Short mmCIF file of C-alpha atoms and ligand atoms in Angstrom, two decimals:
data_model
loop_
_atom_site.label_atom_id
_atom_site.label_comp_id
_atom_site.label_asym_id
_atom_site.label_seq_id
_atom_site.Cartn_x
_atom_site.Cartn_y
_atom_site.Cartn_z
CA UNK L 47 18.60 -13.15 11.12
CA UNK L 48 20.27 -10.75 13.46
CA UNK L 49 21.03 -7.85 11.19
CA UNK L 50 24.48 -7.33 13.64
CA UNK L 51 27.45 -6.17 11.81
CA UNK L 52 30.59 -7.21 13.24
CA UNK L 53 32.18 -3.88 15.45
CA UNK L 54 35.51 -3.15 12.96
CA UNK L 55 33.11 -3.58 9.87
CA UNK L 56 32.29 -0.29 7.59
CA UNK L 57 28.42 0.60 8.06
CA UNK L 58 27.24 3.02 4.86
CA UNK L 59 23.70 5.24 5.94
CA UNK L 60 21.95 6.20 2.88
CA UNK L 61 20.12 9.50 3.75
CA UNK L 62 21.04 12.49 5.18
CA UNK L 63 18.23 13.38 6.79
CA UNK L 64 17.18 13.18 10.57
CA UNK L 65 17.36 9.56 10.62
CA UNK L 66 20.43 9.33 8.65
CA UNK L 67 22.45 11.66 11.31
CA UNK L 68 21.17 10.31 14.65
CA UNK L 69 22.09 6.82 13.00
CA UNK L 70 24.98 7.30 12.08
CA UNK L 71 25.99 9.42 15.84
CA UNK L 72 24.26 6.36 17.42
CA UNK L 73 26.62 3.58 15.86
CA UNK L 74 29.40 5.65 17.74
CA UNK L 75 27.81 5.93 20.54
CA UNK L 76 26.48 2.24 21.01
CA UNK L 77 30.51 1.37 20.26
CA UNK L 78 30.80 0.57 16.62
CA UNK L 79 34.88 1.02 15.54
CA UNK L 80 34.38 0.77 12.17
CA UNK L 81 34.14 3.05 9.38
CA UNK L 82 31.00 5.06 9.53
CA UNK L 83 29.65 6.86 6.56
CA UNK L 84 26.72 8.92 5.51
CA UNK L 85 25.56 10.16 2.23
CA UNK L 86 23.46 12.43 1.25
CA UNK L 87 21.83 13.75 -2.04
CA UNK L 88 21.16 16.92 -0.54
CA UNK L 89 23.78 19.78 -0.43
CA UNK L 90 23.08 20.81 3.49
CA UNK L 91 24.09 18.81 6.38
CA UNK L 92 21.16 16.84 8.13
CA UNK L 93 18.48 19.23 9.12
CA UNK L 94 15.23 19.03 10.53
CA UNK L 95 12.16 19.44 8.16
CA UNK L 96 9.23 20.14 10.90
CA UNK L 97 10.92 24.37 11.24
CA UNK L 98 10.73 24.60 7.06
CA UNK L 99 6.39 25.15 7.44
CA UNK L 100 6.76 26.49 10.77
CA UNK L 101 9.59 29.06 12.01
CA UNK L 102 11.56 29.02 8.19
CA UNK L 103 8.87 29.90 6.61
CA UNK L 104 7.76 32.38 8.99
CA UNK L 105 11.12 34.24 8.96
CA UNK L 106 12.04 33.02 12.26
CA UNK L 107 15.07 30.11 11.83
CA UNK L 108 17.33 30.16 9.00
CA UNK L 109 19.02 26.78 8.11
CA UNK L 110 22.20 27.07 10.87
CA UNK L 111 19.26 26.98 13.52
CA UNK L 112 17.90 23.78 12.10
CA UNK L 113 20.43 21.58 12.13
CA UNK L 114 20.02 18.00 13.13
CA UNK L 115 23.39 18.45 14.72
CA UNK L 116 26.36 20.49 14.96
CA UNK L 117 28.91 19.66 11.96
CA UNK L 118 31.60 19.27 14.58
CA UNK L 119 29.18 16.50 15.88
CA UNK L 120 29.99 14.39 12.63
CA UNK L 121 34.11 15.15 13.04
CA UNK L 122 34.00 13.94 16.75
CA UNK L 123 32.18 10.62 15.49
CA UNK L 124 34.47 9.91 13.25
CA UNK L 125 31.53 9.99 10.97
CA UNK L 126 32.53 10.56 7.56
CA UNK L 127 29.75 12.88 5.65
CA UNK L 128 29.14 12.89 1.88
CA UNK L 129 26.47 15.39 0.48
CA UNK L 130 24.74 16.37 -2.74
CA UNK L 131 25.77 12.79 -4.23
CA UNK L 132 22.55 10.15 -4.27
CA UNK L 133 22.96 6.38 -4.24
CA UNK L 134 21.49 5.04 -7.44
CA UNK L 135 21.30 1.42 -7.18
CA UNK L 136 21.82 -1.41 -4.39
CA UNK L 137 23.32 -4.37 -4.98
CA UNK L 138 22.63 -6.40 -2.23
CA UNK L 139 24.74 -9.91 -2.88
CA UNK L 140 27.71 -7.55 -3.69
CA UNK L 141 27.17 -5.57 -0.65
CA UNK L 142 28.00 -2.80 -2.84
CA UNK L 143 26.36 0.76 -3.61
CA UNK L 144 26.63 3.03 -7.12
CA UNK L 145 26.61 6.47 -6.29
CA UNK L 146 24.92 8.97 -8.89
CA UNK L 147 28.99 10.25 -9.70
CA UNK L 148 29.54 6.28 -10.31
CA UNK L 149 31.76 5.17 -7.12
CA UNK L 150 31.31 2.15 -6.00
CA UNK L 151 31.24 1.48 -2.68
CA UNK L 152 31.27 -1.20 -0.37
CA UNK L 153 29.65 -2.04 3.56
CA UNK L 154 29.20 -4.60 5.59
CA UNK L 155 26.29 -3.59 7.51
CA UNK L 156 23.90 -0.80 5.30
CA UNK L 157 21.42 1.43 6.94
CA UNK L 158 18.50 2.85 4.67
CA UNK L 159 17.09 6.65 5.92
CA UNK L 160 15.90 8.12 2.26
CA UNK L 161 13.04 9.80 4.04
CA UNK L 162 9.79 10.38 1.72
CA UNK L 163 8.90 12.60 -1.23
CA UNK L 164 6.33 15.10 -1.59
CA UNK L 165 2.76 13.48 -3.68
CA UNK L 166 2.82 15.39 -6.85
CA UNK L 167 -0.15 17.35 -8.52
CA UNK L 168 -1.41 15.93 -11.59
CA UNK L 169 -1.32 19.38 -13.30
CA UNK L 170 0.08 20.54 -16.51
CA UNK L 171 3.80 22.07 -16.32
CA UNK L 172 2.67 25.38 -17.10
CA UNK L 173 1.83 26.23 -14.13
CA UNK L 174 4.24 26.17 -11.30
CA UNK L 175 2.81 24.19 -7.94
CA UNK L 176 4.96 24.61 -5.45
CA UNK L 177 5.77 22.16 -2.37
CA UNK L 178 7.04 21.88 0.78
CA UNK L 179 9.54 19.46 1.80
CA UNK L 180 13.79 21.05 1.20
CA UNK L 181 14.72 23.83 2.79
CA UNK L 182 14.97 25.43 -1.12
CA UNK L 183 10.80 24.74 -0.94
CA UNK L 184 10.69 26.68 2.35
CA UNK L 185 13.00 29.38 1.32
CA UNK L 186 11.15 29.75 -2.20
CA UNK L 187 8.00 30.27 -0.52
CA UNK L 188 8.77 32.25 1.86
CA UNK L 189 9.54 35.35 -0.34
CA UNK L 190 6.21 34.77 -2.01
CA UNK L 191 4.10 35.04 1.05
CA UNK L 192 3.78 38.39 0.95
CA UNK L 193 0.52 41.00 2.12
CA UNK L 194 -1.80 40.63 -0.80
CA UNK L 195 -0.40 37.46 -2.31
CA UNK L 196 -3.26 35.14 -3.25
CA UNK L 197 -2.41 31.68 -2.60
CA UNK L 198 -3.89 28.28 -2.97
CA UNK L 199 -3.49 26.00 -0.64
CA UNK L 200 -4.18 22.48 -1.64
CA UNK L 201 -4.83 20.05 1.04
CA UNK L 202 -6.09 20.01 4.39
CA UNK L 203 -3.12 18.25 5.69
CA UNK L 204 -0.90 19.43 8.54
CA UNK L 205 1.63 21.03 6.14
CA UNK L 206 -1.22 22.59 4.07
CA UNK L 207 -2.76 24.12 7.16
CA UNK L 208 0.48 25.12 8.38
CA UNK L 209 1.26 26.97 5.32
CA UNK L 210 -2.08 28.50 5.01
CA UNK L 211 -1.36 29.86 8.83
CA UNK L 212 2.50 31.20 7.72
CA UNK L 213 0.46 33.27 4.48
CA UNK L 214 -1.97 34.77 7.08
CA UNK L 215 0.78 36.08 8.90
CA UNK L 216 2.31 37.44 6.00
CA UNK L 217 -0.93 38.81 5.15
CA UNK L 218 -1.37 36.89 2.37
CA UNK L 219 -4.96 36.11 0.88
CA UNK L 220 -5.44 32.56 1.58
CA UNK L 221 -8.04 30.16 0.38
CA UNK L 222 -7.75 26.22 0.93
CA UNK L 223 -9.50 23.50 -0.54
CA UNK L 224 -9.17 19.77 0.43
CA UNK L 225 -10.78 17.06 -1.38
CA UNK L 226 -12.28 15.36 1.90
CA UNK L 227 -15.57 17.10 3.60
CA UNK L 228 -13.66 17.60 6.77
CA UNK L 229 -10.27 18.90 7.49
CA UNK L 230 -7.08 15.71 8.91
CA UNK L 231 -9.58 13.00 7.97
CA UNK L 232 -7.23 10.23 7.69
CA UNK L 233 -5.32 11.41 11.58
CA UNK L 234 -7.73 13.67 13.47
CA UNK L 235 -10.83 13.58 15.51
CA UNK L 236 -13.86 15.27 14.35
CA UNK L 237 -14.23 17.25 17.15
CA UNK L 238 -10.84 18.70 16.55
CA UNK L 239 -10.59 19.12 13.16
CA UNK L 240 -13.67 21.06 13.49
CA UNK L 241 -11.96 23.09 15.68
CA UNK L 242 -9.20 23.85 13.84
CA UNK L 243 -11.11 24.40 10.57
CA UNK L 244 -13.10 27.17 12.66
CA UNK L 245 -9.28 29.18 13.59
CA UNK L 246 -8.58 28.97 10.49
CA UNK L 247 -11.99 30.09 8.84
CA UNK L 248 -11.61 32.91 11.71
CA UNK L 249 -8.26 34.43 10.74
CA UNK L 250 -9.43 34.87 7.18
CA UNK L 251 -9.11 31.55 5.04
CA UNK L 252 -11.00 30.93 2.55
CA UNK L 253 -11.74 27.11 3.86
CA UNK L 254 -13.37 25.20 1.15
CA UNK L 255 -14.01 20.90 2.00
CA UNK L 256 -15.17 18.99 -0.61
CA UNK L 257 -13.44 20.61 -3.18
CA UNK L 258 -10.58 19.74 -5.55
CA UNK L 259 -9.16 21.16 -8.34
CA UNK L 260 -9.53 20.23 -12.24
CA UNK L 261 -7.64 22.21 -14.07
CA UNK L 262 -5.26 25.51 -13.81
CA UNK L 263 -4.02 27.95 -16.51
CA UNK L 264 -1.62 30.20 -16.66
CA UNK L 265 -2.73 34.10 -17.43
CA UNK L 266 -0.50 36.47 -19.50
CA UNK L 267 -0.26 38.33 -16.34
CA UNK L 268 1.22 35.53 -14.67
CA UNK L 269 -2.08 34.75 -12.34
CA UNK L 270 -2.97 31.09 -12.38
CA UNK L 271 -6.95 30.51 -13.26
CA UNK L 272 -7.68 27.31 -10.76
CA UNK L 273 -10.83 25.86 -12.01
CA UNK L 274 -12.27 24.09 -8.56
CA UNK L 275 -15.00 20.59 -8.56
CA UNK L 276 -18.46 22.60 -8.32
CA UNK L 277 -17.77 24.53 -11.42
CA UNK L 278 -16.21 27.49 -9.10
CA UNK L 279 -13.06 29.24 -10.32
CA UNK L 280 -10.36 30.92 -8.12
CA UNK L 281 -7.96 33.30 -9.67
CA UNK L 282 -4.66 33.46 -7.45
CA UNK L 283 -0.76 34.34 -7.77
CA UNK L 284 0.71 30.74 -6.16
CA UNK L 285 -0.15 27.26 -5.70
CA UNK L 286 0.93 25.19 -2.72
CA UNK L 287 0.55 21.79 -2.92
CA UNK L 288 0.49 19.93 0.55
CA UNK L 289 -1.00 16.22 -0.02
CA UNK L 290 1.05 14.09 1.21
CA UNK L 291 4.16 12.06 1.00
CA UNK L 292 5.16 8.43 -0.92
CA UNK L 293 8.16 6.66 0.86
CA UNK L 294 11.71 6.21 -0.77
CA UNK L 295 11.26 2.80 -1.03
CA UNK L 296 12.39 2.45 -5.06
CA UNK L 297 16.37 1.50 -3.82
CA UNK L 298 15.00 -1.60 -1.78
CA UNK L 299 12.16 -2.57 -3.98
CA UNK L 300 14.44 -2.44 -7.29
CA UNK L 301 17.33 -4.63 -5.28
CA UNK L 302 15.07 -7.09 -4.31
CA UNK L 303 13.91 -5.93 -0.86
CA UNK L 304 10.75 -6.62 0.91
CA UNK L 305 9.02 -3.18 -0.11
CA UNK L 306 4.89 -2.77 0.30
CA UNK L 307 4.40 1.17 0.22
CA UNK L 308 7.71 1.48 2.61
CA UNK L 309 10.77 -0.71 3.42
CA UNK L 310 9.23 -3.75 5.48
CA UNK L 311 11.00 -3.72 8.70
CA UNK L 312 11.03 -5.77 12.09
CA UNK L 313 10.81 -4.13 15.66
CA UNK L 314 14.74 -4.04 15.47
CA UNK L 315 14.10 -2.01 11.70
CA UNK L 316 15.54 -5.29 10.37
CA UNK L 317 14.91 -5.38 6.58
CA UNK L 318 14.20 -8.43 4.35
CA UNK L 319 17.97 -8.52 3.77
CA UNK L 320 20.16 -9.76 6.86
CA UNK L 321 22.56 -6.80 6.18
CA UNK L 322 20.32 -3.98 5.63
CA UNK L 323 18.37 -1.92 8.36
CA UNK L 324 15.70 1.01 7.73
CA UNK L 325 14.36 4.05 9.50
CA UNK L 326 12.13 6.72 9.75
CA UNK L 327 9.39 8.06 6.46
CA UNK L 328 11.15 5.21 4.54
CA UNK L 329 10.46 2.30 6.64
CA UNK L 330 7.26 0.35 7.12
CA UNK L 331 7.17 -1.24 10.64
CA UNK L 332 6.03 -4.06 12.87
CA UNK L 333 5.29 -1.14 15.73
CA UNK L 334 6.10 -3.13 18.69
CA UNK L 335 3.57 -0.36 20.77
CA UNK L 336 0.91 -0.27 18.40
CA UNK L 337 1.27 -4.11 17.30
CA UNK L 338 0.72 -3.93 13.73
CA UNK L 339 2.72 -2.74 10.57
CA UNK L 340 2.55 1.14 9.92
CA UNK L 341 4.78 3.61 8.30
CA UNK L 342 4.78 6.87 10.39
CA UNK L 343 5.68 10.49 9.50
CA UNK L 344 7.31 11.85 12.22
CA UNK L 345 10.16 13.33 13.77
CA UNK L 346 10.08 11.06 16.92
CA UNK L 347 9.63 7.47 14.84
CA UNK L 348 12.53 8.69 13.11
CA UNK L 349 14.91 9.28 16.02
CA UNK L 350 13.42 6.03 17.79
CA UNK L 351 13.83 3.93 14.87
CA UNK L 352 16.99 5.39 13.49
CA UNK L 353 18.45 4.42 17.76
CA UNK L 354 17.10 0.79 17.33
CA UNK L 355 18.59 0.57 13.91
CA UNK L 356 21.46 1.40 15.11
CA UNK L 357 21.28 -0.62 17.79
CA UNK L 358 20.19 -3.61 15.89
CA UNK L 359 23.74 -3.08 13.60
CA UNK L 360 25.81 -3.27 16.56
CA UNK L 361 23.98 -6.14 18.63
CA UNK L 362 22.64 -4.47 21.43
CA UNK L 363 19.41 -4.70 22.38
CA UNK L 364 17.26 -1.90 20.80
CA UNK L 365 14.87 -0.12 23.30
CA UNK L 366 11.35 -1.58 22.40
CA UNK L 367 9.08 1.13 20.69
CA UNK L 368 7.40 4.03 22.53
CA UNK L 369 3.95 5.16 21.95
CA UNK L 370 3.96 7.14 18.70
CA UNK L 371 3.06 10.93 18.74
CA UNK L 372 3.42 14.04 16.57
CA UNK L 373 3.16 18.10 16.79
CA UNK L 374 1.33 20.73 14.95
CA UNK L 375 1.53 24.61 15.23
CA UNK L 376 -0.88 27.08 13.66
CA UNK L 377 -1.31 30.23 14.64
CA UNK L 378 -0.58 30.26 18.45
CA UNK L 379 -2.16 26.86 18.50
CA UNK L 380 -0.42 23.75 19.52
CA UNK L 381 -2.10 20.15 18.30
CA UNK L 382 -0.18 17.15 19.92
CA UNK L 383 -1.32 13.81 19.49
CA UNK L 384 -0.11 10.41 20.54
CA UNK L 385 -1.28 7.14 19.61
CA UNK L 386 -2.78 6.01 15.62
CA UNK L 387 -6.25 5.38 16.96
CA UNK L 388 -8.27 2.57 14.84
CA UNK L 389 -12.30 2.76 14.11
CA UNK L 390 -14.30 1.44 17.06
CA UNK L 391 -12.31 3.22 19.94
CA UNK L 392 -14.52 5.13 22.58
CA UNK L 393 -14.04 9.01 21.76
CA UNK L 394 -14.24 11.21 25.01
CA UNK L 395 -13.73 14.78 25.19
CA UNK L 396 -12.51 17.56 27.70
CA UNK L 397 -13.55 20.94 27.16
CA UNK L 398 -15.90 22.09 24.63
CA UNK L 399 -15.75 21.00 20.78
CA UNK L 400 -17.71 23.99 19.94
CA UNK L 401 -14.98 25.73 21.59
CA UNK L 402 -13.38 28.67 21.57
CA UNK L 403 -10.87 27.25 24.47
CA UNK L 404 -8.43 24.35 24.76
CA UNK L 405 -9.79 20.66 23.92
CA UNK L 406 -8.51 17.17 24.28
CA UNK L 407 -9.83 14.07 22.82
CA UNK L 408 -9.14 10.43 24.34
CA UNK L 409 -9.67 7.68 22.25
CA UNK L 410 -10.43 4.77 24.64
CA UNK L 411 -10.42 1.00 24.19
CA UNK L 412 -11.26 -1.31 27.43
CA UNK L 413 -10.65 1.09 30.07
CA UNK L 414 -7.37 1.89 28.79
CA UNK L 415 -5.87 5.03 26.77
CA UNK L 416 -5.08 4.42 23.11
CA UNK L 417 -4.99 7.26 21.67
CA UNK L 418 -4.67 11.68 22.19
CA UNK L 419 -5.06 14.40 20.24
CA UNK L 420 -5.21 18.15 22.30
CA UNK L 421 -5.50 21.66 21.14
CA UNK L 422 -3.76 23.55 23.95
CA UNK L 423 -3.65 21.61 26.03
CA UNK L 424 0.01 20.69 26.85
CA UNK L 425 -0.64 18.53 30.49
CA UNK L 426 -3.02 16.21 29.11
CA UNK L 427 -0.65 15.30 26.44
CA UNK L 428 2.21 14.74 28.90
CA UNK L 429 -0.44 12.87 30.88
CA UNK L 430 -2.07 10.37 28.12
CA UNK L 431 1.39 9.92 26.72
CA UNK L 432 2.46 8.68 29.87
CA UNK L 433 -0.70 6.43 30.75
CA UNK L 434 -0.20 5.37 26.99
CA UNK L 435 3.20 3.59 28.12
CA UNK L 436 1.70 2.25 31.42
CA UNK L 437 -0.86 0.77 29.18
CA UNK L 438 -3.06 1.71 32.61
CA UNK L 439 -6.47 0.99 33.62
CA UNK L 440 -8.57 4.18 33.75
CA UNK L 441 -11.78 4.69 35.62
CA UNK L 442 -13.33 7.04 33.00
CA UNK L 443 -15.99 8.39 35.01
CA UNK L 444 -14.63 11.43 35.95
CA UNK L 445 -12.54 11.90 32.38
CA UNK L 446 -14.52 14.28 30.86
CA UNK L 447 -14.13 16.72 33.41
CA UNK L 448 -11.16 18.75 32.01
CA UNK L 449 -10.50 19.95 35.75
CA UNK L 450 -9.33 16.39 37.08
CA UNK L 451 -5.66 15.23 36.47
CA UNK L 452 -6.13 12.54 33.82
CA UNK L 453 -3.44 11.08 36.35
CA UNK L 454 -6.30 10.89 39.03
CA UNK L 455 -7.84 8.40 37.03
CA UNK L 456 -5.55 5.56 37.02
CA UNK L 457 -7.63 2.56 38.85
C1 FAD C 505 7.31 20.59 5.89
C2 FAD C 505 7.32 19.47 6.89
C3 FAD C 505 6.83 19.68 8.17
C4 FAD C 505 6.85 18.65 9.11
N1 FAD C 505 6.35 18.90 10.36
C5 FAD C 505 6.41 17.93 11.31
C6 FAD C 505 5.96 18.17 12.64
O1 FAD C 505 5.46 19.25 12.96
N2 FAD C 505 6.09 17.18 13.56
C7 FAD C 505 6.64 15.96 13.25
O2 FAD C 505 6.74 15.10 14.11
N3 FAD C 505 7.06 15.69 11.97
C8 FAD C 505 6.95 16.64 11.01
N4 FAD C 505 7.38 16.38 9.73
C9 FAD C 505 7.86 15.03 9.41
C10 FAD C 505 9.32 14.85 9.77
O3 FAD C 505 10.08 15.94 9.35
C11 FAD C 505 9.81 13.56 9.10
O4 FAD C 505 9.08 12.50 9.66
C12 FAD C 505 11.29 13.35 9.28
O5 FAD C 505 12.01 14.36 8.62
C13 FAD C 505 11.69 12.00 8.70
O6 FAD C 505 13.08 11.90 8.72
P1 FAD C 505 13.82 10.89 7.74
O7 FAD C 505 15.27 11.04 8.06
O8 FAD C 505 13.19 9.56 7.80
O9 FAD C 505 13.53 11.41 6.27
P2 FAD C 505 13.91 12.76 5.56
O10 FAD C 505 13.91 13.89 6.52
O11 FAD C 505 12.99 12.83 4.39
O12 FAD C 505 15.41 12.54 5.04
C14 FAD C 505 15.73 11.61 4.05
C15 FAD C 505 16.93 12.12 3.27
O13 FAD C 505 17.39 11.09 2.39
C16 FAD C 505 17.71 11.68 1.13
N5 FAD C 505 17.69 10.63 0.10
C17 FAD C 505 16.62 10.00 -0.42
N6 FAD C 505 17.00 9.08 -1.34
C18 FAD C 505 18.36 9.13 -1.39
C19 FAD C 505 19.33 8.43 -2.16
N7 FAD C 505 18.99 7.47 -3.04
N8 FAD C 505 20.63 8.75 -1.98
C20 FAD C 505 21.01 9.71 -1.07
N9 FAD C 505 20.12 10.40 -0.33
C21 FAD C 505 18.81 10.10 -0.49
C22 FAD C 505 16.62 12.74 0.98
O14 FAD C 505 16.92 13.69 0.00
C23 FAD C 505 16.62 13.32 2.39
O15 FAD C 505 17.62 14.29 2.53
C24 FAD C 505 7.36 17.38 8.76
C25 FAD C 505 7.84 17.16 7.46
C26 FAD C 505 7.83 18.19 6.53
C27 FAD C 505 8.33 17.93 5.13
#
């Protein structure tokens, strides 16, 4: 199965998201002649999602400084964009797509970048839990995070934390709660999640772990009474909802595609069907770094995968997988982390976990570097990343001290 399409042939992209665009530019670039299209069920061109709890929601960026790419970008590829119209069904012996309007359309080789959707609250409909995934969320919210707002956060996530850092700013009241006794318990270290819980507990949220919610009413006032596990009660203006995300997987899984919680892809993003390619939130893959299946939420899988994809479509030889990393901001903080660390790894640390100043954590596995996570700590992430690649041998004596190079360690 090669999953090439031949170079005239029309290539459809399903998902106008960051995947979808650097896809679809990608085909071009790699030399596909063919028809190119891309649709979209959103109304905006392809933006980027990371700004909408960060800078959008802070007031900073508006949606022209988020674009994925310029719109002339799409023109000069000969890329032919469709937006605010979904694809509804797949049928995959037809090579043919129904759009939500009802055209029919045809391809030769189909790419499929739906992204993921937000994990839903199982609370009752009157009361209004907001989320954070469209620009609309991001814009919504915004205007609510005002000084004296009381907001619930829900979910210890990076979105949730993010949010509860943008309603600080704003000078909202802020309380969080996540179900889990520690903050990032499925992605983050101890040690740093600590950390972070204590910047957020010192800039004035209301950090609860262990806690979830079990009911919420509406008041006549339009306050929302949260009833919390413990028997507490919290009485606050908005709910955010930040729990995470299920893949878009329901297109492939209803057409017959290999689906298990994500669209089952090869290291060339090659799907069960030998004309159909997947990328990014949607796509579950063999990670040719990490060397076993995983579905990753981030901006750089997405770009990387969406590139081999593309590749992969036009029969060139995709670049093999990088190590996988990802970005946080709160406050002035920056969290970078590389690598999906599994149980049993050495944990080392540089600096102090009590803190208050920058900290890395190197998760370590024979002698070599398999995984990073720093708070402020920009060169060691640079570093690792790098050693990461080289798959190097460290001598680990010295790696604790946060004044030596990690570099210098390299046997
Ligand atoms: C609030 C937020 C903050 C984030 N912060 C970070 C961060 O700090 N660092 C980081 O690395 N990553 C971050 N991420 C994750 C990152 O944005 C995603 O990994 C990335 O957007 C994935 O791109 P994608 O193209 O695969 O999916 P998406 O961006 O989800 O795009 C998929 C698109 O497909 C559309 N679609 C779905 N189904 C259909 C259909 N049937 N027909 C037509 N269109 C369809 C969707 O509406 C969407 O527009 C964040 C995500 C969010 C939501």
């Amino acid at each position: 199965m090669s999953g090439a399409v031949d170079l005239e042939g029309r290539v459809v992209v399903v998902g106008a998201g960051l995947a979808g665009a650097e896809l679809a530019i990608s085909l071009r670039q790699l030399g596909h002649r063919g028809p190119v299209l891309l649709i979209g069920d959103e109304p905006h061109a392809p933006y980027q999602r990371p700004p909408l709890s960060k800078a959008v929601l802070q007031g900073k960026a508006s949606e022209h400084d988020i674009r994925v790419r310029a719109e002339a970008a799409y023109a000069k590829a000969a890329v032919d964009v469709v937006l605010g119209v979904g694809v509804r069904s797949l049928d995959p012996l037809g090579q043919t797509l129904t759009l939500t309007d009802d055209t029919v359309v045809s391809y030769d080789g189909l790419a499929l970048t739906t992204g993921g959707r937000p994990r839903r609250l199982p609370l009752g409909d009157d009361v209004d839990v907001h989320e954070l995934y469209r620009l609309e969320d991001a814009v919504r919210l915004r205007q609510l995070l005002r000084p004296g707002a009381r907001l619930l956060v829900v979910g210890g996530g990076f979105i949730g934390l993010e949010v509860a850092a943008a309603g600080i700013a704003a000078g909202a009241d802020v309380t969080l709660v996540e179900l889990q006794e520690r903050l990032l318990a499925r992605s983050c270290s101890p040690a740093l999640a600590g950390r972070l819980a204590s910047v957020h507990r010192e800039r004035g949220v209301d950090l609860r772990c262990g806690v979830g919610i079990v009911g919420a009413t509406r008041r006549s006032d339009g306050a929302v009474d949260v009833s919390l596990s413990g028997g507490t009660t919290v009485v606050v203006d908005h709910l955010v909802a930040g729990v995470g995300q299920v893949p878009n997987d329901q297109l492939a899984a209803e057409a017959g595609l290999a689906v298990a919680d994500g669209v089952l892809v090869d290291e060339g993003c090659r799907t069960s069907d030998p004309h159909v390619v997947a990328a990014g939130d949607c796509a579950r893959q063999q990670h040719g770094w990490l060397g076993r299946l995983v579905r990753l939420e981030s901006q750089q899988n997405a770009t990387e995968q969406a590139r081999t994809a593309a590749a992969t479509l036009v029969g060139a030889d995709p670049t093999p997988a990088g190590v996988p990393w990802f970005w946080s901001d709160q406050y002035e903080h920056k969290l970078q982390m590389a690598g999906v660390p599994e149980p049993g790894c050495q944990e080392l640390h540089r600096g102090e976990p009590a803190g208050p100043g920058p900290l890395s954590v190197l998760y370590v596995r024979d002698d070599t570097l398999v995984g990073v996570q720093t708070l402020d700590r920009p060169r060691d992430f640079v570093a690792a990343r790098k050693l990461m690649a080289q798959r190097a041998r460290l001598d680990l004596g010295r790696a604790c001290d946060p004044e030596v190079p990690l570099g210098d360690l390299v046997r």
